[in-house]
Amino acid sequence: MDDQRHLIYFADPMCSWCYGFSPVIDAVQQRYGESLPVHLVLGGLRAGASEAMGPEDMASIRGHWEPGHGLTAQPFDWKFFGRDRFAYDTEPACRAVVVLRREGSATALAALRRLHEAFYAENRDVTDAQTLAGIAGELGVDPAAFLADWRSAEAIDRTRRDFALTQGSGVQGFPTLIAGHTNGDSYSLITNGYQPVGAVTETLERWLSMQEAS
């Protein structure tokens, strides 16, 4: 295998700061293309949450959305906070991206972006199987085939492996972007948490310069 430089992006479809980071990761892809491919790993921010959110939970979520909107200018649909009996379980949406990742890295990142838009800007329930199947269809994947895969034990296991990789890598929050080599064991942190595109590309350029010098 060629020793290719690449990025690993740890994110979650129901992470508001990852949603804010979407234009940044798009800009990184456009700037570096296949010379620095992005591999997506799903984080499992609130995987398995089953309790309906109460007022304190809603206030906590709003405490992330409001500064995220102010800093990134990404659109948010505030009607979310009128929902009743909503369990903030990120596992179904993470599993959807894991299934769609079989179509390639570009599809995985497109799925993450579309799920972000659906949840944050359109107030759609991305914990719902039919909603997820509809989004798969928007991305050119047969909804029935998607659902069959999404419901499989294999898909659940693959998603858990992503969560385990995230935890085993010591990731403390999302978004997290690291850089490394295909054949290497060491990685460099590019960002842990939201940073604007200028700061991210500046850090990437420093890392690339160090690789050229070594």
mmCIF file of C-alpha atoms in Angstrom:
data_model
loop_
_atom_site.group_PDB
_atom_site.id
_atom_site.type_symbol
_atom_site.label_atom_id
_atom_site.label_comp_id
_atom_site.label_asym_id
_atom_site.label_seq_id
_atom_site.Cartn_x
_atom_site.Cartn_y
_atom_site.Cartn_z
ATOM 1 C CA MET A 1 0.000 0.000 0.000
ATOM 2 C CA ASP A 2 1.246 3.489 -0.854
ATOM 3 C CA ASP A 3 2.115 5.666 2.104
ATOM 4 C CA GLN A 4 -0.437 8.405 1.489
ATOM 5 C CA ARG A 5 -1.058 11.415 3.670
ATOM 6 C CA HIS A 6 -4.644 11.630 4.795
ATOM 7 C CA LEU A 7 -7.013 13.158 7.308
ATOM 8 C CA ILE A 8 -9.297 11.382 9.749
ATOM 9 C CA TYR A 9 -12.421 13.314 10.662
ATOM 10 C CA PHE A 10 -14.274 12.314 13.843
ATOM 11 C CA ALA A 11 -17.808 13.709 13.747
ATOM 12 C CA ASP A 12 -21.445 13.051 14.568
ATOM 13 C CA PRO A 13 -24.557 13.843 12.476
ATOM 14 C CA MET A 14 -26.291 15.345 15.528
ATOM 15 C CA CYS A 15 -23.374 17.475 16.753
ATOM 16 C CA SER A 16 -24.113 21.168 16.250
ATOM 17 C CA TRP A 17 -20.445 22.157 16.125
ATOM 18 C CA CYS A 18 -19.831 19.501 13.454
ATOM 19 C CA TYR A 19 -22.695 21.073 11.499
ATOM 20 C CA GLY A 20 -20.970 24.425 11.870
ATOM 21 C CA PHE A 21 -17.732 22.791 10.703
ATOM 22 C CA SER A 22 -19.336 21.465 7.491
ATOM 23 C CA PRO A 23 -18.231 24.416 5.306
ATOM 24 C CA VAL A 24 -14.725 24.081 6.732
ATOM 25 C CA ILE A 25 -14.359 20.402 5.857
ATOM 26 C CA ASP A 26 -15.836 21.160 2.410
ATOM 27 C CA ALA A 27 -13.201 23.853 1.889
ATOM 28 C CA VAL A 28 -10.431 21.470 2.976
ATOM 29 C CA GLN A 29 -11.651 18.895 0.450
ATOM 30 C CA GLN A 30 -11.790 21.477 -2.318
ATOM 31 C CA ARG A 31 -8.321 22.771 -1.550
ATOM 32 C CA TYR A 32 -6.457 19.478 -1.180
ATOM 33 C CA GLY A 33 -8.614 16.951 -3.038
ATOM 34 C CA GLU A 34 -7.186 13.479 -3.454
ATOM 35 C CA SER A 35 -3.753 14.612 -2.294
ATOM 36 C CA LEU A 36 -5.147 14.667 1.249
ATOM 37 C CA PRO A 37 -8.260 12.468 1.389
ATOM 38 C CA VAL A 38 -10.653 12.693 4.317
ATOM 39 C CA HIS A 39 -11.708 9.483 6.093
ATOM 40 C CA LEU A 40 -14.816 9.859 8.243
ATOM 41 C CA VAL A 41 -15.238 8.093 11.602
ATOM 42 C CA LEU A 42 -18.578 8.366 13.413
ATOM 43 C CA GLY A 43 -18.361 9.522 16.995
ATOM 44 C CA GLY A 44 -21.528 8.392 18.764
ATOM 45 C CA LEU A 45 -22.045 11.669 20.617
ATOM 46 C CA ARG A 46 -25.208 10.516 22.431
ATOM 47 C CA ALA A 47 -25.489 6.975 21.138
ATOM 48 C CA GLY A 48 -28.188 4.935 22.817
ATOM 49 C CA ALA A 49 -29.939 7.813 24.587
ATOM 50 C CA SER A 50 -33.479 6.623 25.335
ATOM 51 C CA GLU A 51 -34.891 9.135 27.801
ATOM 52 C CA ALA A 52 -37.047 11.932 26.419
ATOM 53 C CA MET A 53 -35.397 15.325 26.751
ATOM 54 C CA GLY A 54 -36.643 17.571 29.541
ATOM 55 C CA PRO A 55 -36.394 21.355 29.958
ATOM 56 C CA GLU A 56 -32.834 21.198 31.318
ATOM 57 C CA ASP A 57 -31.728 19.051 28.371
ATOM 58 C CA MET A 58 -33.315 21.464 25.908
ATOM 59 C CA ALA A 59 -31.598 24.398 27.613
ATOM 60 C CA SER A 60 -28.262 22.590 27.361
ATOM 61 C CA ILE A 61 -28.751 21.940 23.651
ATOM 62 C CA ARG A 62 -29.753 25.571 23.053
ATOM 63 C CA GLY A 63 -26.556 26.557 24.848
ATOM 64 C CA HIS A 64 -24.631 24.915 21.986
ATOM 65 C CA TRP A 65 -26.880 25.963 19.120
ATOM 66 C CA GLU A 66 -26.953 29.680 19.840
ATOM 67 C CA PRO A 67 -23.172 30.268 19.935
ATOM 68 C CA GLY A 68 -22.743 27.852 17.019
ATOM 69 C CA HIS A 69 -25.188 29.868 14.938
ATOM 70 C CA GLY A 70 -23.544 33.125 15.953
ATOM 71 C CA LEU A 71 -20.020 31.962 15.150
ATOM 72 C CA THR A 72 -20.636 29.936 11.980
ATOM 73 C CA ALA A 73 -23.761 31.632 10.501
ATOM 74 C CA GLN A 74 -25.193 28.199 9.740
ATOM 75 C CA PRO A 75 -29.020 28.236 9.675
ATOM 76 C CA PHE A 76 -30.912 26.575 12.539
ATOM 77 C CA ASP A 77 -34.615 25.784 12.776
ATOM 78 C CA TRP A 78 -35.503 26.788 16.337
ATOM 79 C CA LYS A 79 -38.824 24.931 16.179
ATOM 80 C CA PHE A 80 -36.828 21.946 17.408
ATOM 81 C CA PHE A 81 -37.247 23.317 20.924
ATOM 82 C CA GLY A 82 -40.999 22.849 20.670
ATOM 83 C CA ARG A 83 -40.642 19.101 20.240
ATOM 84 C CA ASP A 84 -42.274 16.821 22.770
ATOM 85 C CA ARG A 85 -40.830 13.525 24.014
ATOM 86 C CA PHE A 86 -37.745 13.576 21.798
ATOM 87 C CA ALA A 87 -34.897 11.191 22.672
ATOM 88 C CA TYR A 88 -31.589 12.585 21.428
ATOM 89 C CA ASP A 89 -30.124 9.270 20.251
ATOM 90 C CA THR A 90 -27.378 9.831 17.688
ATOM 91 C CA GLU A 91 -26.769 6.125 16.953
ATOM 92 C CA PRO A 92 -29.396 5.744 14.161
ATOM 93 C CA ALA A 93 -27.987 8.670 12.172
ATOM 94 C CA CYS A 94 -24.396 7.517 12.766
ATOM 95 C CA ARG A 95 -25.363 4.056 11.545
ATOM 96 C CA ALA A 96 -26.923 5.598 8.429
ATOM 97 C CA VAL A 97 -23.611 7.242 7.561
ATOM 98 C CA VAL A 98 -21.716 4.011 8.234
ATOM 99 C CA VAL A 99 -24.033 2.208 5.785
ATOM 100 C CA LEU A 100 -23.700 4.933 3.153
ATOM 101 C CA ARG A 101 -19.925 4.973 3.584
ATOM 102 C CA ARG A 102 -19.901 1.721 1.620
ATOM 103 C CA GLU A 103 -20.551 3.905 -1.436
ATOM 104 C CA GLY A 104 -17.230 5.676 -0.835
ATOM 105 C CA SER A 105 -15.717 8.458 1.248
ATOM 106 C CA ALA A 106 -17.365 11.186 -0.810
ATOM 107 C CA THR A 107 -20.810 9.690 -0.214
ATOM 108 C CA ALA A 108 -20.110 9.352 3.514
ATOM 109 C CA LEU A 109 -19.213 13.026 3.794
ATOM 110 C CA ALA A 110 -22.199 14.006 1.649
ATOM 111 C CA ALA A 111 -24.445 11.930 3.919
ATOM 112 C CA LEU A 112 -23.045 13.622 7.017
ATOM 113 C CA ARG A 113 -23.614 17.043 5.452
ATOM 114 C CA ARG A 114 -27.167 16.182 4.383
ATOM 115 C CA LEU A 115 -28.085 14.773 7.799
ATOM 116 C CA HIS A 116 -26.755 17.922 9.430
ATOM 117 C CA GLU A 117 -28.931 20.048 7.160
ATOM 118 C CA ALA A 118 -31.991 17.863 7.705
ATOM 119 C CA PHE A 119 -31.695 17.946 11.491
ATOM 120 C CA TYR A 120 -30.516 21.479 12.155
ATOM 121 C CA ALA A 121 -31.895 23.552 9.274
ATOM 122 C CA GLU A 122 -35.078 21.569 8.470
ATOM 123 C CA ASN A 123 -36.077 20.196 11.902
ATOM 124 C CA ARG A 124 -36.427 16.652 10.558
ATOM 125 C CA ASP A 125 -36.230 13.639 12.853
ATOM 126 C CA VAL A 126 -33.011 11.894 11.843
ATOM 127 C CA THR A 127 -33.565 9.228 14.494
ATOM 128 C CA ASP A 128 -36.443 7.922 12.339
ATOM 129 C CA ALA A 129 -35.793 5.034 9.933
ATOM 130 C CA GLN A 130 -38.004 6.376 7.142
ATOM 131 C CA THR A 131 -36.412 9.807 7.328
ATOM 132 C CA LEU A 132 -32.990 8.215 7.021
ATOM 133 C CA ALA A 133 -34.132 6.076 4.080
ATOM 134 C CA GLY A 134 -35.455 9.190 2.339
ATOM 135 C CA ILE A 135 -32.099 10.917 2.756
ATOM 136 C CA ALA A 136 -30.339 7.836 1.377
ATOM 137 C CA GLY A 137 -32.618 8.105 -1.643
ATOM 138 C CA GLU A 138 -31.642 11.756 -2.108
ATOM 139 C CA LEU A 139 -28.034 10.571 -2.295
ATOM 140 C CA GLY A 140 -28.824 8.037 -5.021
ATOM 141 C CA VAL A 141 -29.055 4.923 -2.831
ATOM 142 C CA ASP A 142 -32.126 2.688 -3.062
ATOM 143 C CA PRO A 143 -34.111 3.357 0.149
ATOM 144 C CA ALA A 144 -35.274 -0.257 0.569
ATOM 145 C CA ALA A 145 -31.746 -1.615 0.162
ATOM 146 C CA PHE A 146 -30.479 1.037 2.557
ATOM 147 C CA LEU A 147 -33.030 0.061 5.212
ATOM 148 C CA ALA A 148 -32.202 -3.626 4.901
ATOM 149 C CA ASP A 149 -28.524 -2.861 5.498
ATOM 150 C CA TRP A 150 -29.213 -0.246 8.201
ATOM 151 C CA ARG A 151 -31.293 -2.732 10.213
ATOM 152 C CA SER A 152 -28.718 -5.521 9.953
ATOM 153 C CA ALA A 153 -26.598 -6.767 12.839
ATOM 154 C CA GLU A 154 -23.534 -6.148 10.689
ATOM 155 C CA ALA A 155 -24.334 -2.439 10.339
ATOM 156 C CA ILE A 156 -24.883 -2.135 14.079
ATOM 157 C CA ASP A 157 -21.536 -3.844 14.701
ATOM 158 C CA ARG A 158 -19.699 -1.649 12.176
ATOM 159 C CA THR A 159 -21.132 1.433 13.850
ATOM 160 C CA ARG A 160 -20.007 0.233 17.263
ATOM 161 C CA ARG A 161 -16.524 -0.281 15.838
ATOM 162 C CA ASP A 162 -16.473 3.375 14.786
ATOM 163 C CA PHE A 163 -17.472 4.392 18.302
ATOM 164 C CA ALA A 164 -14.764 2.158 19.772
ATOM 165 C CA LEU A 165 -12.154 3.637 17.413
ATOM 166 C CA THR A 166 -13.190 7.134 18.462
ATOM 167 C CA GLN A 167 -12.909 6.289 22.146
ATOM 168 C CA GLY A 168 -9.688 4.355 21.674
ATOM 169 C CA SER A 169 -8.125 7.289 19.836
ATOM 170 C CA GLY A 170 -8.666 9.508 22.846
ATOM 171 C CA VAL A 171 -11.008 11.882 21.036
ATOM 172 C CA GLN A 172 -12.521 14.212 23.633
ATOM 173 C CA GLY A 173 -15.037 16.089 21.514
ATOM 174 C CA PHE A 174 -16.347 16.807 18.047
ATOM 175 C CA PRO A 175 -15.377 17.862 15.483
ATOM 176 C CA THR A 176 -11.858 16.448 15.679
ATOM 177 C CA LEU A 177 -9.549 16.378 12.671
ATOM 178 C CA ILE A 178 -6.188 14.607 12.666
ATOM 179 C CA ALA A 179 -3.544 14.085 9.977
ATOM 180 C CA GLY A 180 -1.233 11.174 9.330
ATOM 181 C CA HIS A 181 0.102 8.629 6.875
ATOM 182 C CA THR A 182 -1.452 5.397 5.659
ATOM 183 C CA ASN A 183 1.584 3.391 6.776
ATOM 184 C CA GLY A 184 2.332 5.423 9.888
ATOM 185 C CA ASP A 185 1.407 4.979 13.522
ATOM 186 C CA SER A 186 1.601 8.616 14.626
ATOM 187 C CA TYR A 187 -0.978 11.313 13.956
ATOM 188 C CA SER A 188 -1.008 15.055 14.414
ATOM 189 C CA LEU A 189 -3.968 16.977 15.782
ATOM 190 C CA ILE A 190 -5.277 19.588 13.357
ATOM 191 C CA THR A 191 -8.237 20.672 15.452
ATOM 192 C CA ASN A 192 -10.259 19.472 18.412
ATOM 193 C CA GLY A 193 -13.405 21.560 18.280
ATOM 194 C CA TYR A 194 -14.647 24.120 15.803
ATOM 195 C CA GLN A 195 -12.102 26.345 14.070
ATOM 196 C CA PRO A 196 -12.682 28.578 11.022
ATOM 197 C CA VAL A 197 -11.283 27.533 7.697
ATOM 198 C CA GLY A 198 -8.305 29.908 7.856
ATOM 199 C CA ALA A 199 -7.079 28.481 11.140
ATOM 200 C CA VAL A 200 -7.528 24.882 9.954
ATOM 201 C CA THR A 201 -5.716 25.381 6.645
ATOM 202 C CA GLU A 202 -2.905 27.259 8.399
ATOM 203 C CA THR A 203 -2.380 24.295 10.742
ATOM 204 C CA LEU A 204 -2.564 21.879 7.823
ATOM 205 C CA GLU A 205 0.010 23.863 5.859
ATOM 206 C CA ARG A 206 2.393 23.784 8.826
ATOM 207 C CA TRP A 207 1.938 20.013 9.104
ATOM 208 C CA LEU A 208 2.501 19.526 5.371
ATOM 209 C CA SER A 209 5.649 21.653 5.492
ATOM 210 C CA MET A 210 6.983 19.521 8.332
ATOM 211 C CA GLN A 211 6.330 16.385 6.284
ATOM 212 C CA GLU A 212 8.249 17.817 3.337
ATOM 213 C CA ALA A 213 11.167 18.730 5.580
ATOM 214 C CA SER A 214 11.383 15.342 7.283
#
